[in-house]
Each structure stands twice: as C-alpha cells, then as structure tokens.
Amino acid sequence: MNDTSDISYFFNPKSIAVIGASATPGKVGYNVLKNIIESRYSGKIYPINPKTKEILGYKSYKSVLDAPEDIDIALFVIPGKFVNSIAEECGKKGIKGLVIITAGFKEIGGEGIIREQELIKVANKYCMRIIGPNCLGFIGINYNGSFAANTPKKGHIAMISQSGAFLTSFMDFSMDQAFGFSCNISLGNKADMDEIDFIEYLANDDNTSVILCYLESIEEGEKFLRVVSKAARKKPIVILKAGVSDAGARAASSHTGALAGSDIAYELAFQKCGVLRAKTIADLFDYGEIFLFQPIPKKNSFAIITNAGGPGIIATDAFEREELKFAQFSEPILHMLRENLPAEAAIFNPVDIIGDATPDRYEFTIKTIF
C-alpha cells in the first residue's frame, strides 16, 4: 500500500503514463507527451491510447494495466467523463499519483461536483494522491509534465499556483530573467493535494531556496497555520492572494470552485506564519529573486554598517519599529574595528565607517562582524 505522506514520486518519478497521449500535433495529449520527452526525462514513458500503437517513437498501450512494469504517476488528458473509470485502473495497477489536467469537475458545478467527489473516493480506496483536476500539469526539475508551451529554466524557485494561466505567464516571463525553477506546480481544483502539502515537502527540498504561491483560497486554515509556520522558518514563503475584493472573490469561486474568505483573516494568518504577502505580481517576482540571494537570517540579531550618521539613525529607528535586535560585538571584534577603521569611525552597532569609505573598508567591516 502506498504511503500517502510521501509525495516525492511527483518530483522524481521513475516512470510516467500519459493517459490520452495523442499522435496529433496541437492536441493536449500530444503536447504533454512531447514536453516530457523534450525535457529529457530519463525514466520510462508509457503513452496510453487504445487506438494507436506508437506515439512519438514510444509504444502505446491500450490501458495502464497492459504496461509491462510498475508506473509511479499518471497524467490524465482524456475527457472528464472517462477519468474516474481510468483512475480505478490506475489504482489496480498500483500507481501512486495522478496529475489530472482534465477539466469538467468541481469548477463547473452540478455533475462536475459529483464527479470530483467520486474521483476522491477512488483515490482514497487505492491510497493514490491527486494533483488537480483542471490544472496545467506538473513541472519538476527532471521533467515537464504539462501542456505549457515552454519548459522553464532550472533553478531554485518553487512556484505553486492555483491558476494555470498565471503559471504559464510567470514561466514565460522568467525566460528572460536570471532565475529558474525547481518546480512549477499547478493546483487546479485541489481535490486532494493543496498548497500546504507542497509547502511542507518543499521546505525540505534541497533544490528549492524560495517558495512562491499564487492562491485564490485556503481551505484548511488550521493545517495551514501549523505546517506553514514551521516551513517558513526554513525557507522564505511569498504568497500572492487573489480575490481580495468582493468581485474578485466571486471570480475566484467560478474559476476553480474556490471558497473565498475574509481578507483580514488571510492577512493575520500570513503574519502569524511568517509568510511574506505580495500585493502585486511584480512584488511576487521581485521578492522571489531577492530571496534567492538573501536567505532567511538564522537569528534575530543584526548589524547596521553605514558611511553616514543620518541614514544610520533612520535605519536604527526602522529596526526598532520592527522589533529587530541589534548584535552585541565581542571584544576581539571591537578591537579589530578600532585598529583598522579611521579614528572618527563609530565601532559600536550601528557601525559608521564615515563618508570616505572605500569598497575595501566595507569589505573589511562586513567580514570582521560576520
């Protein structure tokens, strides 16, 4: 039986099935399979299509049950009405995770809600985990399991998004930027797995330095507070929460069937967890890039180095307002500063290395203090 707490197979699958793989260029099933291949995925690939014997050079199978070996994850690009019966076959095959790109579930209401509830029952029956439905797919550092037009550059930002369109825009923007991604995760309807599951995993992921999220809703508030509070101590977490206005909340509800909550509640929850809230898309980009080069401080202990008294005082006031503590320098450090800085310099925190400071003087001071 699968360990449902372990989701590493989504990030490093040994084998992938594409259910609904197509040999017709332009179809989603074609694009998904092509992306996996062109992203140089090193594991085994099983196209599933009962009408075709071979797709893009890979033998095609009528069913996952016909595949000769075990399969870690299955990507669904078939019509919604067939998803649940095929999910049952995946369970019988022992597949661990499903990435359901297919739409037509909770987000459409009515029969879509029922279909999604039945899907969850199937997944629970076989201890499978689900990403989606109604999502772009999953892009890990080792493969592109999505229908996005481009495979993003590899890097150390993890991007979690409740909107597939937002995710593709972010990836397209990043192509001309210095940063890249450890993963790009499209949540879709969050029938099973949500942002909390992935934040918990990514907090311990060696490939990830910063976690960015675009969210329209958070359903499990208590779990969010418990898990994200711990994760935020390990890595910077930045969230752009959409649907803050009444009209935006209604739009979010119709987009992925999300339930909107009080914006004040989100604001307080983020503050309590140590999450940095982005107000705009530009903020999200900027914070992500900044935190790549400036990790979370290990201690609440800071030093200010300045070449002018006025700015040093302003910085000191700002630190005090935010209740940040000032480091107390040891006697050996104070001795080094006294011996090597001009006599006019202030060696206690904040350190004023005076107006004619050269880059070498800054370098010496920083290395001596830190």
Coordinates of C-alpha atoms in Angstrom, one line a residue:
M1 CA 0.0 0.0 0.0
N2 CA 1.2 3.5 -0.9
D3 CA 2.5 5.9 1.8
T4 CA 0.2 8.9 1.2
S5 CA 2.5 11.2 3.2
D6 CA 5.4 10.6 0.8
I7 CA 4.9 12.7 -2.4
S8 CA 8.5 12.5 -3.7
Y9 CA 7.4 10.4 -6.7
F10 CA 5.8 13.5 -8.2
F11 CA 9.2 15.2 -8.2
N12 CA 11.3 12.2 -9.1
P13 CA 9.1 9.6 -10.8
K14 CA 10.8 6.5 -12.2
S15 CA 8.0 6.1 -14.8
I16 CA 5.2 8.2 -16.2
A17 CA 2.0 7.2 -18.0
V18 CA 0.2 9.7 -20.3
I19 CA -3.4 8.7 -20.4
G20 CA -4.8 10.2 -23.6
A21 CA -1.5 10.6 -25.3
S22 CA -2.0 11.7 -28.9
A23 CA -0.1 11.4 -32.1
T24 CA -1.9 14.6 -33.4
P25 CA 0.2 17.8 -33.1
G26 CA -1.7 20.5 -31.3
K27 CA -3.7 18.2 -29.1
V28 CA -3.1 18.4 -25.4
G29 CA -2.2 14.7 -25.2
Y30 CA 0.5 15.3 -27.9
N31 CA 1.9 18.4 -26.2
V32 CA 2.1 16.8 -22.8
L33 CA 4.0 13.7 -24.1
K34 CA 6.2 15.9 -26.3
N35 CA 7.1 18.1 -23.3
I36 CA 8.1 15.1 -21.2
I37 CA 10.3 13.7 -24.0
E38 CA 11.9 17.1 -24.8
S39 CA 12.6 17.9 -21.2
R40 CA 15.0 14.9 -21.3
Y41 CA 13.1 12.9 -18.7
S42 CA 15.3 9.8 -18.0
G43 CA 12.6 7.4 -16.7
K44 CA 10.2 5.2 -18.6
I45 CA 7.3 6.7 -20.5
Y46 CA 4.1 4.9 -21.3
P47 CA 1.7 6.5 -23.7
I48 CA -1.9 5.2 -23.1
N49 CA -4.2 5.3 -26.2
P50 CA -6.3 2.3 -27.3
K51 CA -6.4 3.5 -30.9
T52 CA -2.7 3.9 -31.6
K53 CA 0.3 1.5 -31.5
E54 CA 3.1 4.1 -31.4
I55 CA 3.3 7.8 -30.4
L56 CA 6.4 9.9 -30.9
G57 CA 8.6 6.8 -31.0
Y58 CA 7.1 5.2 -27.9
K59 CA 5.0 2.0 -27.9
S60 CA 1.4 2.9 -26.9
Y61 CA -0.7 0.7 -24.6
K62 CA -4.5 0.3 -24.5
S63 CA -4.5 0.6 -20.8
V64 CA -2.2 1.2 -17.9
L65 CA -3.0 -2.4 -16.9
D66 CA -1.2 -3.5 -20.1
A67 CA 2.1 -1.7 -19.3
P68 CA 4.8 -4.3 -18.5
E69 CA 6.2 -2.6 -15.4
D70 CA 5.2 -0.5 -12.4
I71 CA 4.2 3.1 -13.0
D72 CA 4.8 5.9 -10.5
I73 CA 2.5 8.6 -11.8
A74 CA -0.2 9.0 -14.5
L75 CA -1.1 12.2 -16.3
F76 CA -4.7 12.5 -17.5
V77 CA -5.6 14.3 -20.7
I78 CA -8.9 12.5 -21.5
P79 CA -12.5 13.8 -21.3
G80 CA -13.8 14.2 -17.8
K81 CA -16.5 11.5 -18.1
F82 CA -13.8 8.8 -18.5
V83 CA -11.5 9.9 -15.8
N84 CA -12.9 8.0 -12.8
S85 CA -13.1 4.7 -14.5
I86 CA -9.5 5.0 -15.7
A87 CA -8.4 6.2 -12.2
E88 CA -9.8 2.9 -11.0
E89 CA -7.5 1.1 -13.4
C90 CA -4.6 3.2 -12.1
G91 CA -5.4 2.1 -8.6
K92 CA -5.4 -1.6 -9.6
K93 CA -2.0 -1.0 -11.3
G94 CA -0.6 0.4 -8.1
I95 CA 0.1 3.8 -9.5
K96 CA 0.9 6.3 -6.7
G97 CA 0.0 9.7 -8.0
L98 CA -2.4 11.2 -10.6
V99 CA -2.0 14.5 -12.3
I100 CA -5.4 15.2 -13.7
I101 CA -5.1 18.0 -16.3
T102 CA -8.7 17.3 -17.5
A103 CA -11.4 19.9 -16.6
G104 CA -15.1 19.4 -16.0
F105 CA -15.1 18.8 -12.3
K106 CA -16.0 21.0 -9.3
E107 CA -15.4 24.2 -11.2
I108 CA -18.4 23.6 -13.4
G109 CA -20.8 22.8 -10.6
G110 CA -23.6 20.2 -10.8
E111 CA -22.4 16.9 -12.2
G112 CA -18.8 18.1 -12.0
I113 CA -19.0 18.3 -8.2
I114 CA -20.4 14.7 -8.1
R115 CA -17.7 13.5 -10.5
E116 CA -14.9 15.1 -8.3
Q117 CA -16.4 13.5 -5.2
E118 CA -16.4 10.1 -6.8
L119 CA -12.8 10.6 -8.0
I120 CA -11.7 11.3 -4.4
K121 CA -13.3 8.1 -3.3
V122 CA -11.4 6.1 -5.9
A123 CA -8.1 7.7 -4.9
N124 CA -8.7 7.0 -1.2
K125 CA -9.6 3.4 -2.0
Y126 CA -6.2 2.8 -3.5
C127 CA -4.2 5.3 -1.5
M128 CA -3.4 7.4 -4.5
R129 CA -2.7 11.2 -4.4
I130 CA -4.2 13.6 -6.9
I131 CA -2.9 16.9 -8.3
G132 CA -5.8 18.8 -10.0
P133 CA -8.2 18.2 -11.7
N134 CA -8.5 21.2 -14.0
C135 CA -4.8 22.0 -13.9
L136 CA -1.9 22.8 -16.2
G137 CA 0.1 19.8 -15.0
F138 CA 3.3 19.4 -13.0
I139 CA 6.8 20.5 -13.9
G140 CA 9.6 19.1 -11.8
I141 CA 13.3 19.7 -12.1
N142 CA 13.6 16.4 -14.0
Y143 CA 10.7 16.6 -16.4
N144 CA 7.9 18.8 -17.8
G145 CA 4.6 17.0 -17.3
S146 CA 2.4 19.8 -18.6
F147 CA 1.0 21.3 -21.8
A148 CA 2.8 24.6 -21.3
A149 CA 4.4 26.0 -24.5
N150 CA 7.8 26.2 -22.9
T151 CA 9.9 24.3 -20.4
P152 CA 11.2 26.8 -17.8
K153 CA 14.9 27.1 -16.9
K154 CA 16.1 25.1 -14.0
G155 CA 16.8 27.0 -10.8
H156 CA 15.9 27.3 -7.1
I157 CA 12.4 29.0 -7.0
A158 CA 9.4 26.7 -6.4
M159 CA 6.2 28.1 -7.9
I160 CA 2.8 26.9 -6.7
S161 CA -0.2 28.3 -8.5
Q162 CA -4.0 27.8 -8.3
S163 CA -4.1 29.3 -11.9
G164 CA -2.6 27.5 -14.8
A165 CA -2.6 30.7 -16.9
F166 CA -0.8 32.6 -14.2
L167 CA 1.8 29.8 -14.0
T168 CA 2.5 29.9 -17.8
S169 CA 2.7 33.7 -17.7
F170 CA 5.2 33.5 -14.8
M171 CA 7.3 30.9 -16.7
D172 CA 7.2 32.9 -19.9
F173 CA 8.4 36.0 -18.0
S174 CA 11.2 34.1 -16.4
M175 CA 12.7 33.0 -19.7
D176 CA 14.5 36.4 -19.9
Q177 CA 15.4 36.6 -16.2
A178 CA 18.3 35.3 -14.2
F179 CA 16.3 32.9 -12.1
G180 CA 14.9 29.5 -12.8
F181 CA 12.7 26.9 -11.1
S182 CA 13.0 23.8 -9.0
C183 CA 9.3 23.0 -9.8
N184 CA 6.1 24.6 -11.2
I185 CA 3.0 23.2 -9.6
S186 CA -0.5 23.8 -10.9
L187 CA -3.0 23.1 -8.2
G188 CA -6.3 23.3 -10.2
N189 CA -9.3 22.4 -8.1
K190 CA -7.2 21.0 -5.2
A191 CA -9.5 17.9 -5.0
D192 CA -6.8 16.2 -2.9
M193 CA -3.4 17.8 -2.7
D194 CA -3.1 21.5 -2.0
E195 CA -0.5 24.2 -1.3
I196 CA 0.1 23.0 2.2
D197 CA 1.2 19.5 1.1
F198 CA 3.7 21.0 -1.3
I199 CA 5.0 23.7 1.0
E200 CA 5.6 21.0 3.6
Y201 CA 7.6 19.0 1.1
L202 CA 9.5 21.9 -0.5
A203 CA 10.6 23.2 2.9
N204 CA 12.9 20.2 3.0
D205 CA 13.8 20.0 -0.7
D206 CA 17.5 20.7 -1.4
N207 CA 16.7 22.1 -4.9
T208 CA 14.4 24.8 -3.5
S209 CA 15.5 28.0 -1.9
V210 CA 12.3 30.1 -2.2
I211 CA 8.6 29.1 -2.3
L212 CA 6.3 31.4 -4.2
C213 CA 2.5 30.9 -4.3
Y214 CA -0.4 32.3 -6.3
L215 CA -3.6 31.3 -4.3
E216 CA -7.3 32.1 -4.6
S217 CA -8.3 30.2 -1.5
I218 CA -7.0 28.3 1.5
E219 CA -9.5 25.6 2.7
E220 CA -7.6 24.1 5.7
G221 CA -6.8 27.1 7.9
E222 CA -5.6 25.2 11.0
K223 CA -3.4 22.9 9.0
F224 CA -2.0 25.9 7.1
L225 CA -1.1 27.7 10.3
R226 CA 0.6 24.5 11.8
V227 CA 2.5 23.4 8.7
V228 CA 3.5 26.7 7.1
S229 CA 4.7 28.2 10.4
K230 CA 7.3 25.5 10.5
A231 CA 8.2 25.7 6.8
A232 CA 8.6 29.5 6.9
R233 CA 11.4 29.1 9.5
K234 CA 13.4 27.1 6.9
K235 CA 12.7 28.9 3.7
P236 CA 11.2 32.2 2.5
I237 CA 7.5 31.8 1.5
V238 CA 5.8 34.5 -0.5
I239 CA 2.1 34.4 -1.3
L240 CA 0.1 36.5 -3.7
K241 CA -3.5 36.0 -2.5
A242 CA -6.1 36.9 -5.2
G243 CA -9.8 37.5 -4.8
V244 CA -9.4 40.2 -2.1
S245 CA -12.3 42.3 -3.3
D246 CA -15.9 41.1 -3.4
A247 CA -15.9 40.9 -7.2
G248 CA -12.5 39.2 -7.1
A249 CA -13.8 36.6 -4.6
R250 CA -16.7 35.8 -6.8
A251 CA -14.4 35.4 -9.8
A252 CA -12.2 33.1 -7.8
S253 CA -15.2 31.0 -6.9
S254 CA -16.2 30.5 -10.5
H255 CA -12.6 29.8 -11.6
T256 CA -11.7 26.7 -9.5
G257 CA -14.8 26.3 -7.3
A258 CA -12.8 28.0 -4.5
L259 CA -14.4 29.3 -1.3
A260 CA -13.3 32.8 -0.6
G261 CA -12.7 34.0 2.9
S262 CA -12.1 37.3 4.7
D263 CA -9.0 39.1 3.5
I264 CA -8.3 40.3 7.0
A265 CA -8.2 36.6 8.1
Y266 CA -5.7 35.8 5.4
E267 CA -3.5 38.9 6.4
L268 CA -3.4 37.8 10.0
A269 CA -2.7 34.2 9.2
F270 CA 0.2 35.1 6.9
Q271 CA 1.7 37.4 9.6
K272 CA 1.3 34.6 12.2
C273 CA 3.0 32.1 9.9
G274 CA 5.9 34.3 8.9
V275 CA 4.7 34.4 5.3
L276 CA 5.5 37.5 3.2
R277 CA 2.4 38.7 1.3
A278 CA 2.9 40.0 -2.2
K279 CA 0.3 42.7 -3.2
T280 CA 1.1 42.6 -6.9
I281 CA 2.5 40.2 -9.5
A282 CA 5.6 42.5 -9.7
D283 CA 6.1 42.0 -5.9
L284 CA 5.9 38.3 -6.2
F285 CA 8.6 38.3 -8.9
D286 CA 10.8 40.8 -7.0
Y287 CA 10.6 39.0 -3.6
G288 CA 11.4 35.7 -5.2
E289 CA 14.5 37.0 -6.9
I290 CA 15.7 38.9 -3.8
F291 CA 15.3 35.8 -1.5
L292 CA 17.4 33.7 -3.9
F293 CA 20.4 35.8 -2.8
Q294 CA 19.3 36.7 0.7
P295 CA 18.2 33.7 2.8
I296 CA 16.2 34.0 6.0
P297 CA 18.5 35.1 8.9
K298 CA 19.3 32.4 11.4
K299 CA 19.0 34.7 14.4
N300 CA 17.1 37.8 15.3
S301 CA 20.5 39.7 15.6
F302 CA 21.5 42.4 13.1
A303 CA 24.3 44.9 12.5
I304 CA 24.0 48.1 10.5
I305 CA 27.0 49.3 8.6
T306 CA 26.8 52.9 7.2
N307 CA 29.0 55.6 5.8
A308 CA 26.8 58.4 7.2
G309 CA 25.3 59.1 10.6
G310 CA 21.9 60.2 9.4
P311 CA 21.0 57.2 7.4
G312 CA 22.3 55.0 10.2
I313 CA 20.0 56.6 12.7
I314 CA 17.0 56.2 10.3
A315 CA 17.9 52.5 9.8
T316 CA 18.2 52.1 13.5
D317 CA 14.7 53.5 14.1
A318 CA 13.3 51.2 11.4
F319 CA 14.9 48.2 13.0
E320 CA 13.5 49.2 16.4
R321 CA 10.0 49.6 15.0
E322 CA 10.1 46.1 13.6
E323 CA 11.5 44.7 16.9
L324 CA 14.7 43.5 15.4
K325 CA 17.6 43.1 17.8
F326 CA 21.0 44.6 17.4
A327 CA 24.1 42.4 17.7
Q328 CA 26.5 43.0 20.6
F329 CA 30.0 42.8 19.3
S330 CA 32.6 40.8 21.2
E331 CA 35.8 42.5 22.5
P332 CA 38.0 40.9 19.8
I333 CA 35.7 42.2 17.1
L334 CA 35.7 45.7 18.7
H335 CA 39.5 45.6 18.9
M336 CA 39.8 44.7 15.2
L337 CA 37.5 47.6 14.2
R338 CA 39.4 50.0 16.4
E339 CA 42.7 49.1 14.9
N340 CA 41.7 49.2 11.3
L341 CA 39.0 51.9 10.9
P342 CA 39.6 55.6 11.0
A343 CA 39.7 57.2 14.4
E344 CA 36.4 59.1 13.6
A345 CA 34.5 55.8 12.9
A346 CA 31.8 54.6 15.3
I347 CA 32.6 51.0 16.0
F348 CA 29.5 50.1 18.0
N349 CA 26.3 48.9 16.3
P350 CA 25.4 50.8 14.1
V351 CA 28.9 50.9 12.6
D352 CA 29.7 54.3 10.9
I353 CA 32.8 53.8 8.7
I354 CA 32.5 57.6 7.7
G355 CA 31.9 59.3 4.4
D356 CA 35.2 58.5 2.5
A357 CA 34.7 54.7 2.9
T358 CA 36.1 52.7 0.1
P359 CA 34.8 49.3 -1.0
D360 CA 37.8 47.7 0.8
R361 CA 36.7 49.3 4.0
Y362 CA 33.2 48.0 3.6
E363 CA 34.5 44.5 2.8
F364 CA 36.8 44.6 5.9
T365 CA 34.0 45.7 8.2
I366 CA 31.5 43.1 6.9
K367 CA 34.0 40.2 7.2
T368 CA 35.1 41.3 10.7
I369 CA 31.5 41.5 12.0
F370 CA 30.1 38.4 10.3

